[in-house]
Amino acid sequence: MEKIVALCRRRGFIFQNSEIYGGQNGFWDYGPLGTELKRNVRDAWYTDMVRSHNELRVPRGAPSSFQMVGLESAIIMHPQVWKCSGHYDLFHDLMVDCRETRARYRLDQVRCRQVTVDGGTVPGQLSQEGAQAVRPGDQAEFETVYVTSTAEDVSGDLTAEALRVFGLKKKYADRLVWKSDVITLDEIPESDYCRVVAPGATRAGTLTAPREFNLMFKTIVGALGSEDDAAFLRPETAQGIFVNFRNVADSTRVRLPFGVAQIGKSFRNEITPRNFTFRSREFEQMEIEFFCHPDQSRAWYAWWRDRRYQWYQDLGISSERLILRDHDASELAHYSVGTADIEYAFPFLEDGEYGELEGVAHRGDFDLRSHMEGRLVRSADGHLEVERDEHGQPRYRGSGKDLSYFDDQTRERFIPHVIEPSAGADRATLAFLCEAYHEDTQPDEHGKPQHRTVMRLHPRLAPITAAVFPLIKKEGMPEKAAAIYGELRAAGLNCQYDQQGAIGRRYRRQDEIGTPFCITVDGHTASDDTVTLRDRDSLDQVRIPAGRVVDEIQDRLRAAGCD
Ligand code: ATP
């Protein structure tokens, strides 16, 4: 992962935000190449999910044809939106602070394991080193404590941490007596916190009681703003779609089933932003709300789940590192009949662990009804009903607007059910970067082995599609190369022109940023008007007529699925 992060910085994919001022935790800037890459990710998503669907064609395996339209809603919305959606009350994480190290943790992100030491087998003088606070007076007796680490710090094995806490040398590792499996802090009762040694702390009992922390960024609207004018930066783009359901249905001629797609920034005041861009405080989402008849909603849920899982594979993510994980009943939100996460084995995770790229949820009619009637809760008999205060009034009033759908063919009126594939543009971009990263050794132009880093990005995603080089800076080669470069640009392909340094180094510079094709004008070009075309992955070099470069690259792009 360090190599990927370093490459991203060195070659201008991703920079720490406000780096010259020491950085701002949880915020990232995309450099020139990162901007192209992320734009290609968004474009691929929008093309494949929105533009390629229409009311006349039934996509493979889909229950019927359908329409898709786009939307761009504002980041700041009416505060009532977040009350009815549940975010105002429920969108929080539990956090704890360590009084000793001053670090703050999300409860579910601290690993812990109960451990003690077989004191009788550890020489007394050694046991005097280290943390006194975890041992009572008798030096041979060790207390049972929870040793901890943050999820990404260690390999799930807390041995090193336990040795540190007890002040023992490595050779005494076999004297540790484990009393539990590795669990997370949210599985421990608060009464046990006095026995928890926080990550990096020297004694037990330094954690505060857990507190709820709402993840929405608050801001004040207007010059005279008081608390009454408080508003929130959206933590998801989805609500902008729900509140515009009526507008979209009335202003376009879409008929159910149809989907509304939105790409846009979302903000979450994450307690512990980390793992590069994976968990940021400002990030971009690519969300679809797909509205359908309740009777068909399960079929659509299954279709979207599989369609989205396939999309990542079509763009180069190996099925070995991608999983589709259905939530079990205990993980499901109270309104959902099914949710699946598409997860990727990011290199910063332990073997066998996966990080969420996208959630695909069957949300029933929960969102539209909440914005009609007021926030919904599940009643004792299992039905969703408006939450009421002590006076029997809705706790959060909905808009009162009719968000139902009338099918003029069946003469039926109903509230559509919603399938929500919700992806993160930054997480997808990061997964594509991680998947693309390869190192290999290839012979250079003199046959000498050369180590190269190559980003095997799908040609649809690669920031630069082709690079054009004159072999040397004379004999008319730069002029010819510049002309080819101009033709490629005129054809709408993003290319680079490079005449600096040895040809092998120029190839490697392009390999490192994932450019699929390199074209070289050389000594033969002047006589036979051909150039070499080099393929990034196979390293095959073929001679083609200079006048065919644009067509050849376009053919190869089409063959790779870039239409
Ligand atoms: P997590 O459990 O990782 O916090 P989540 O389940 O809260 O994620 P959703 O609310 O389902 O995430 O958001 C949909 C998508 O938005 C996620 O699958 C992810 O791709 C992206 N996303 C959510 N939070 C972040 C974040 N802090 N940084 C980057 N992307 C994010």
XYZ file of C-alpha atoms and ligand atoms in Angstrom:
594
model
C 0.000 0.000 0.000
C 2.866 2.388 0.790
C 4.164 1.924 -2.741
C 0.776 2.766 -4.220
C 0.413 5.849 -2.038
C 3.947 6.973 -2.980
C 3.267 6.448 -6.688
C 0.002 8.381 -6.432
C 1.838 11.329 -4.937
C 4.923 11.150 -7.162
C 3.010 10.930 -10.424
C 0.208 13.301 -9.529
C -2.731 10.988 -8.903
C -3.599 11.932 -5.331
C -2.139 14.520 -2.929
C -2.744 15.184 0.740
C -5.087 18.156 0.935
C -3.495 21.458 2.124
C -0.169 19.664 2.222
C 1.958 22.833 2.413
C 0.204 23.630 5.694
C 0.774 20.177 7.097
C -2.322 18.564 5.617
C -5.944 18.305 6.665
C -6.825 14.861 7.941
C -9.513 13.069 5.957
C -9.357 15.306 2.890
C -7.574 14.534 -0.381
C -6.863 16.333 -3.630
C -6.690 14.645 -7.011
C -3.749 15.725 -9.143
C -3.813 15.943 -12.943
C -3.677 12.182 -13.554
C -5.991 11.361 -10.640
C -8.502 13.850 -12.003
C -8.499 12.071 -15.369
C -8.737 8.652 -13.739
C -11.605 9.558 -11.427
C -13.395 11.322 -14.244
C -13.104 8.128 -16.313
C -14.525 6.123 -13.383
C -17.492 8.480 -13.125
C -17.978 8.530 -16.900
C -17.851 4.725 -17.126
C -20.451 4.494 -14.363
C -22.716 7.115 -15.916
C -22.430 5.642 -19.405
C -22.995 2.060 -18.278
C -25.690 2.741 -15.696
C -27.587 5.651 -17.248
C -26.909 6.211 -20.948
C -26.864 2.575 -21.993
C -30.390 1.862 -20.766
C -33.576 2.732 -22.539
C -37.244 1.796 -22.557
C -36.926 -0.404 -25.649
C -34.111 -2.791 -24.730
C -34.237 -5.431 -22.010
C -30.745 -5.771 -20.501
C -29.498 -9.324 -20.073
C -31.256 -11.027 -17.158
C -33.370 -7.979 -16.254
C -37.082 -8.364 -15.477
C -37.941 -5.761 -18.173
C -36.584 -2.746 -20.005
C -36.290 0.487 -18.018
C -35.263 4.096 -18.250
C -32.543 5.895 -16.360
C -32.170 9.653 -15.911
C -29.614 11.844 -14.166
C -29.987 14.416 -11.413
C -27.774 16.942 -9.659
C -29.183 18.124 -6.378
C -27.673 20.659 -3.974
C -25.305 19.674 -1.189
C -27.235 21.648 1.417
C -30.870 20.676 1.740
C -33.798 21.608 3.978
C -32.939 20.408 7.531
C -36.246 18.525 7.672
C -34.902 16.156 4.993
C -32.391 14.758 7.478
C -34.970 14.500 10.256
C -37.331 12.451 8.100
C -34.544 10.348 6.607
C -33.334 9.388 10.076
C -29.859 10.888 9.679
C -30.507 13.613 12.260
C -31.100 11.083 15.035
C -29.432 7.941 13.880
C -26.448 8.770 11.716
C -23.819 8.461 14.359
C -20.919 6.327 15.406
C -19.916 5.472 18.940
C -16.538 6.813 19.953
C -14.220 6.690 22.928
C -11.248 8.833 23.894
C -8.077 7.653 25.581
C -7.204 9.995 28.452
C -3.568 8.946 28.302
C -2.703 9.083 24.587
C -5.447 11.611 23.698
C -6.360 9.450 20.699
C -9.978 8.992 19.656
C -11.392 5.740 18.351
C -14.518 4.401 16.761
C -15.683 1.592 19.018
C -16.086 -0.917 16.235
C -12.591 -0.183 14.939
C -10.667 -1.199 18.044
C -9.675 -4.837 18.214
C -9.169 -6.368 21.601
C -8.411 -9.654 23.276
C -8.375 -10.726 26.900
C -5.042 -11.934 28.126
C -3.032 -12.608 31.228
C 0.383 -14.071 31.966
C 1.289 -17.328 33.593
C 3.151 -15.391 36.295
C 4.723 -18.398 37.933
C 6.772 -19.109 34.827
C 8.130 -15.595 34.319
C 11.190 -14.581 36.323
C 10.331 -11.925 38.907
C 12.858 -9.310 37.880
C 11.520 -9.234 34.315
C 7.993 -8.764 35.453
C 9.024 -5.553 37.215
C 9.640 -3.904 33.880
C 6.778 -2.506 31.911
C 3.373 -1.418 32.996
C 2.880 -1.549 36.755
C -0.744 -0.587 36.481
C -1.814 -3.891 34.982
C -0.344 -5.911 37.848
C -1.282 -6.095 41.494
C 1.354 -5.997 44.249
C 2.502 -9.583 44.028
C 4.938 -9.518 41.096
C 4.207 -13.093 40.111
C 0.498 -12.382 39.682
C -0.693 -10.746 36.504
C -4.144 -9.327 36.042
C -6.308 -10.215 33.103
C -6.592 -7.226 30.811
C -7.825 -6.497 27.333
C -4.979 -5.583 25.014
C -6.015 -3.608 21.967
C -5.032 -2.289 18.602
C -6.741 -0.380 15.859
C -7.965 -2.637 13.114
C -5.184 -1.901 10.630
C -2.255 -1.722 13.072
C -1.435 -5.365 13.550
C -2.188 -8.665 11.971
C -5.094 -9.486 14.242
C -2.465 -11.092 16.428
C -2.130 -9.013 19.569
C 0.949 -10.785 20.916
C 3.343 -7.871 20.454
C 0.895 -5.527 22.134
C 0.399 -7.928 25.044
C 4.156 -8.276 25.564
C 4.494 -4.497 25.547
C 1.700 -4.045 28.040
C 3.087 -6.631 30.441
C 6.660 -5.483 29.898
C 7.826 -8.895 28.754
C 10.531 -9.840 26.289
C 9.595 -11.662 23.091
C 10.928 -14.985 24.402
C 8.124 -15.048 26.988
C 5.380 -14.930 24.331
C 4.434 -18.523 25.160
C 3.636 -17.480 28.759
C 0.745 -15.300 27.582
C -2.564 -16.915 28.459
C -5.315 -15.806 26.076
C -8.748 -15.710 27.657
C -10.859 -14.734 24.663
C -10.893 -14.510 20.892
C -10.146 -11.251 19.128
C -13.277 -9.119 19.371
C -13.991 -5.435 18.915
C -14.517 -2.857 21.619
C -18.246 -2.576 20.970
C -18.580 -6.198 22.140
C -17.232 -5.437 25.630
C -19.555 -4.191 28.393
C -18.695 -0.694 29.564
C -18.159 -2.039 33.093
C -15.092 -3.835 31.713
C -13.433 -0.654 30.409
C -11.343 -0.432 33.597
C -9.472 -3.487 32.329
C -8.906 -2.253 28.794
C -5.435 -1.004 27.873
C -6.065 1.384 24.976
C -3.813 1.202 21.894
C -0.392 2.580 22.809
C -1.395 3.284 26.442
C 0.695 2.019 29.356
C -2.071 1.270 31.806
C -5.635 -0.013 31.896
C -8.746 2.088 32.383
C -7.893 5.194 30.386
C -10.858 5.034 27.995
C -13.826 7.352 28.456
C -17.372 6.021 28.323
C -18.607 5.678 24.707
C -20.360 8.692 23.265
C -22.533 9.111 20.208
C -21.076 11.311 17.527
C -23.246 12.519 14.667
C -21.339 12.296 11.423
C -23.094 15.167 9.663
C -21.137 18.395 9.190
C -23.160 21.315 10.478
C -23.128 24.763 8.969
C -25.101 27.975 9.348
C -27.056 29.394 6.437
C -27.321 33.184 6.100
C -25.480 36.168 7.564
C -27.534 36.443 10.736
C -27.516 32.747 11.225
C -28.394 31.359 14.628
C -28.839 27.758 15.712
C -32.294 27.880 14.067
C -30.555 28.369 10.730
C -28.344 25.316 11.161
C -28.095 23.142 8.088
C -26.075 20.087 7.180
C -23.753 19.119 4.382
C -25.352 16.035 2.858
C -23.880 12.750 4.108
C -25.260 10.968 1.024
C -26.590 12.040 -2.346
C -29.594 9.703 -2.172
C -31.945 12.045 -0.331
C -31.659 14.596 -3.135
C -33.186 11.970 -5.402
C -36.042 11.027 -3.082
C -37.162 14.606 -2.509
C -37.133 15.168 -6.285
C -39.084 12.010 -7.109
C -42.259 13.947 -7.898
C -40.375 16.567 -9.939
C -38.642 13.939 -12.055
C -41.786 11.879 -12.584
C -43.844 14.966 -13.516
C -41.289 16.754 -15.689
C -40.112 13.811 -17.786
C -42.100 11.071 -19.432
C -40.422 8.301 -17.450
C -42.644 5.407 -16.491
C -42.018 2.855 -13.813
C -39.678 1.065 -13.528
C -37.102 3.828 -13.820
C -33.955 4.907 -12.068
C -32.523 8.271 -11.113
C -28.751 8.509 -10.867
C -26.642 11.119 -9.196
C -22.917 11.653 -8.812
C -21.816 14.157 -6.232
C -19.884 15.101 -3.145
C -20.952 13.853 0.260
C -19.520 14.747 3.627
C -19.141 12.722 6.795
C -17.254 13.889 9.831
C -15.606 10.474 10.214
C -14.063 9.967 13.652
C -11.050 8.181 12.300
C -10.471 8.911 8.620
C -7.834 6.533 7.317
C -6.514 4.105 4.788
C -5.699 6.762 2.230
C -8.893 7.860 0.458
C -10.884 4.822 1.624
C -12.395 6.656 4.583
C -12.402 10.384 3.909
C -14.474 13.202 5.320
C -15.284 14.592 1.881
C -15.892 12.045 -0.853
C -17.907 11.450 -3.934
C -20.781 9.040 -4.312
C -22.385 7.509 -7.375
C -25.904 6.564 -6.357
C -28.936 5.156 -8.095
C -32.450 5.091 -6.725
C -34.374 2.626 -8.833
C -38.158 2.925 -8.474
C -40.279 -0.113 -9.248
C -43.544 -1.854 -8.501
C -43.480 -3.551 -5.055
C -44.274 -6.944 -6.616
C -41.179 -6.756 -8.801
C -38.819 -5.272 -6.274
C -37.107 -8.478 -5.214
C -36.351 -9.420 -8.796
C -34.932 -5.953 -9.433
C -32.884 -6.110 -6.253
C -31.281 -9.374 -7.376
C -30.627 -7.991 -10.839
C -29.006 -4.748 -9.665
C -26.865 -6.549 -7.123
C -25.419 -8.840 -9.780
C -25.165 -6.072 -12.379
C -23.142 -3.878 -10.058
C -20.889 -6.742 -9.005
C -20.188 -7.482 -12.667
C -19.425 -3.808 -13.440
C -16.273 -3.805 -11.327
C -15.091 -6.998 -12.970
C -15.760 -5.627 -16.444
C -13.384 -2.800 -15.562
C -10.600 -5.088 -14.486
C -11.155 -6.016 -10.838
C -10.352 -9.688 -10.414
C -13.083 -11.869 -8.943
C -10.392 -13.240 -6.623
C -10.364 -9.957 -4.731
C -14.006 -8.953 -5.091
C -16.875 -10.396 -3.098
C -20.593 -9.921 -3.020
C -21.645 -10.279 0.583
C -25.314 -10.536 1.495
C -26.084 -8.960 4.858
C -27.490 -11.352 7.388
C -30.733 -10.467 9.149
C -28.988 -8.808 12.119
C -27.164 -6.359 9.829
C -30.253 -5.252 7.905
C -31.751 -1.825 8.511
C -35.277 -2.091 9.943
C -36.881 -1.172 6.619
C -34.750 -3.354 4.353
C -35.615 -6.807 3.068
C -32.187 -7.283 1.549
C -28.813 -5.592 1.332
C -25.580 -6.774 -0.206
C -22.151 -5.182 -0.069
C -19.670 -5.369 -2.886
C -16.311 -5.574 -1.162
C -12.700 -5.497 -2.294
C -9.589 -6.977 -0.695
C -7.698 -3.695 -0.348
C -3.982 -4.198 0.324
C -4.152 -2.293 3.620
C -6.449 -4.979 5.018
C -5.484 -8.306 6.505
C -5.716 -11.455 4.427
C -9.330 -12.504 4.178
C -10.649 -9.027 5.035
C -12.587 -6.886 2.596
C -13.564 -3.212 2.478
C -16.910 -1.960 1.168
C -16.961 -0.479 -2.319
C -20.694 -0.297 -2.709
C -23.892 -1.225 -0.936
C -26.919 -2.433 -2.866
C -30.051 -2.174 -0.752
C -33.705 -3.024 -1.147
C -35.234 -0.068 0.718
C -38.914 -0.830 0.186
C -41.091 2.305 0.317
C -39.339 3.600 3.434
C -37.799 6.752 1.936
C -40.718 8.001 -0.128
C -43.149 7.330 2.712
C -40.880 9.057 5.240
C -40.798 12.180 3.075
C -44.582 12.034 2.697
C -45.705 11.171 6.201
C -42.782 11.737 8.570
C -40.080 9.571 9.975
C -41.030 5.917 10.139
C -40.270 3.348 12.789
C -41.163 -0.310 12.984
C -44.166 -0.991 15.194
C -44.502 -3.917 17.591
C -46.454 -5.878 14.971
C -43.671 -5.399 12.448
C -45.211 -2.635 10.327
C -43.577 0.639 9.458
C -45.477 3.530 10.948
C -44.917 7.211 11.610
C -43.021 7.828 14.803
C -45.185 9.860 17.220
C -44.353 12.103 20.174
C -46.133 12.011 23.557
C -49.013 14.083 22.106
C -49.553 11.623 19.292
C -48.128 14.034 16.728
C -45.534 12.882 14.159
C -42.133 13.362 15.732
C -40.786 14.679 12.434
C -43.378 15.881 9.963
C -43.017 14.742 6.379
C -43.645 17.064 3.448
C -47.307 16.081 3.219
C -46.844 15.846 -0.559
C -48.149 12.880 -2.477
C -45.147 10.812 -3.538
C -47.145 7.902 -4.879
C -47.161 6.764 -8.493
C -50.184 6.240 -10.678
C -49.892 3.613 -13.370
C -52.299 4.769 -16.071
C -52.280 1.390 -17.792
C -53.173 -0.748 -14.798
C -55.057 2.158 -13.109
C -53.185 1.345 -9.944
C -51.775 3.876 -7.470
C -48.959 2.826 -5.149
C -45.788 4.016 -3.488
C -42.900 2.609 -5.499
C -40.303 0.394 -3.901
C -36.707 1.433 -4.184
C -33.507 -0.446 -4.983
C -30.427 1.587 -4.123
C -26.998 0.738 -5.542
C -24.782 3.211 -3.677
C -21.137 3.364 -4.727
C -18.218 5.547 -3.754
C -16.278 7.132 -6.619
C -13.164 7.492 -4.475
C -13.263 3.940 -3.166
C -13.810 2.601 -6.672
C -10.905 4.716 -7.943
C -8.720 3.439 -5.118
C -9.671 -0.164 -5.842
C -8.844 0.287 -9.533
C -5.477 1.791 -8.576
C -4.694 -1.047 -6.157
C -5.755 -3.708 -8.635
C -3.701 -2.112 -11.420
C -0.427 -1.925 -9.498
C 2.150 -4.469 -10.698
C 5.881 -4.790 -10.683
C 7.772 -6.919 -13.152
C 11.128 -7.255 -14.832
C 11.400 -6.778 -18.579
C 14.374 -6.613 -20.923
C 15.129 -3.078 -22.135
C 15.992 -2.155 -25.741
C 19.496 -3.641 -25.224
C 18.132 -6.843 -23.696
C 19.163 -5.873 -20.159
C 16.605 -6.765 -17.484
C 14.832 -3.668 -16.199
C 12.530 -3.502 -13.225
C 9.324 -1.727 -14.047
C 6.222 -0.640 -12.218
C 3.176 -0.943 -14.400
C -0.366 0.170 -13.719
C -2.545 -2.276 -15.607
C -5.532 0.067 -15.681
C -8.405 -0.840 -17.977
C -8.087 1.293 -21.155
C -11.429 2.948 -20.341
C -9.987 4.160 -17.060
C -6.368 4.918 -17.938
C -5.777 8.674 -17.573
C -3.691 8.776 -20.751
C -4.725 6.541 -23.640
C -1.631 6.865 -25.803
C 1.809 8.454 -25.727
C 3.703 9.490 -28.828
C 7.496 9.601 -28.985
C 10.037 10.575 -31.611
C 12.929 8.135 -31.171
C 15.409 11.016 -31.460
C 15.014 14.759 -31.594
C 16.105 15.155 -35.231
C 15.652 13.875 -38.783
C 12.067 15.092 -38.882
C 10.939 12.638 -36.199
C 9.606 15.263 -33.751
C 7.505 16.860 -36.501
C 6.043 13.523 -37.577
C 5.351 12.513 -33.960
C 3.726 15.887 -33.261
C 1.441 15.407 -36.273
C 0.306 11.965 -35.015
C -0.155 13.396 -31.536
C -2.357 16.132 -33.033
C -4.490 13.551 -34.871
C -5.017 11.500 -31.718
C -6.028 14.587 -29.763
C -8.378 15.681 -32.538
C -9.992 12.231 -32.308
C -10.772 12.991 -28.642
C -8.138 10.700 -27.147
C -6.168 11.912 -24.174
C -2.495 11.590 -25.125
C 0.951 12.736 -24.145
C 3.906 13.751 -26.287
C 7.326 12.981 -24.823
C 10.752 13.441 -26.393
C 12.853 13.561 -23.211
C 15.368 10.835 -22.346
C 16.089 7.308 -23.531
C 13.182 5.514 -25.185
C 13.161 2.781 -22.521
C 12.741 5.352 -19.778
C 9.921 7.016 -21.683
C 8.127 3.650 -21.930
C 8.584 3.062 -18.232
C 7.243 6.514 -17.380
C 4.078 5.646 -19.294
C 3.848 2.119 -17.833
C 3.904 3.649 -14.368
C 0.822 5.759 -15.068
C -0.992 3.002 -16.939
C -0.892 4.306 -20.527
C -2.051 1.334 -22.643
C -0.401 2.349 -25.952
C 2.868 3.998 -26.976
C 3.632 5.055 -30.536
C 7.216 5.633 -31.626
C 8.365 7.427 -34.735
C 11.796 6.054 -35.665
C 14.371 5.818 -38.459
C 12.089 3.703 -40.698
C 9.197 6.101 -40.537
C 10.641 8.525 -43.074
C 11.115 5.754 -45.657
C 8.027 3.532 -45.215
C 5.681 5.802 -43.241
C 5.194 3.235 -40.487
C 5.528 3.618 -36.714
C 5.754 1.131 -33.845
C 2.805 0.599 -31.590
C 3.691 -0.892 -28.207
C 1.179 -2.572 -25.947
C 1.640 -1.890 -22.210
C 0.658 -5.366 -21.013
C 1.919 -7.767 -23.662
C 4.866 -5.492 -24.566
C 4.260 -6.534 -28.159
C 5.536 -4.020 -30.675
C 4.020 -3.992 -34.144
C 4.656 -1.718 -37.086
C 1.603 -0.022 -38.467
C 1.116 2.656 -41.124
C 1.386 6.118 -39.543
C -1.910 7.037 -41.159
C -3.672 4.175 -39.319
C -2.638 5.075 -35.771
C -5.948 6.647 -34.764
C -8.026 3.831 -36.299
C -5.812 1.125 -34.827
C -6.049 2.577 -31.331
C -9.771 3.039 -31.656
C -10.118 -0.586 -32.822
C -8.114 -1.788 -29.859
C -10.167 0.338 -27.472
C -13.366 -1.112 -28.889
C -11.956 -4.615 -28.500
C -11.308 -3.792 -24.825
C -14.936 -2.749 -24.393
C -14.553 1.026 -24.748
C -17.412 2.228 -26.906
P -18.657 2.293 5.905
O -19.355 1.146 6.601
O -17.365 1.909 5.242
O -18.572 3.536 6.732
P -21.187 2.885 4.811
O -21.857 1.544 4.851
O -21.505 3.878 5.854
O -19.593 2.692 4.690
P -22.832 3.896 2.756
O -23.558 4.810 3.636
O -23.516 2.659 2.280
O -21.419 3.518 3.397
O -22.281 4.733 1.512
C -22.235 4.216 0.205
C -20.832 4.247 -0.349
O -20.230 5.529 -0.172
C -19.868 3.291 0.334
O -20.003 1.986 -0.168
C -18.535 3.901 -0.014
O -18.119 3.525 -1.318
C -18.828 5.389 -0.004
N -18.395 5.957 1.276
C -19.085 5.988 2.438
N -18.369 6.594 3.396
C -17.198 6.961 2.825
C -16.030 7.632 3.301
N -15.960 8.082 4.551
N -15.015 7.845 2.445
C -15.078 7.418 1.165
N -16.153 6.780 0.660
C -17.200 6.554 1.468
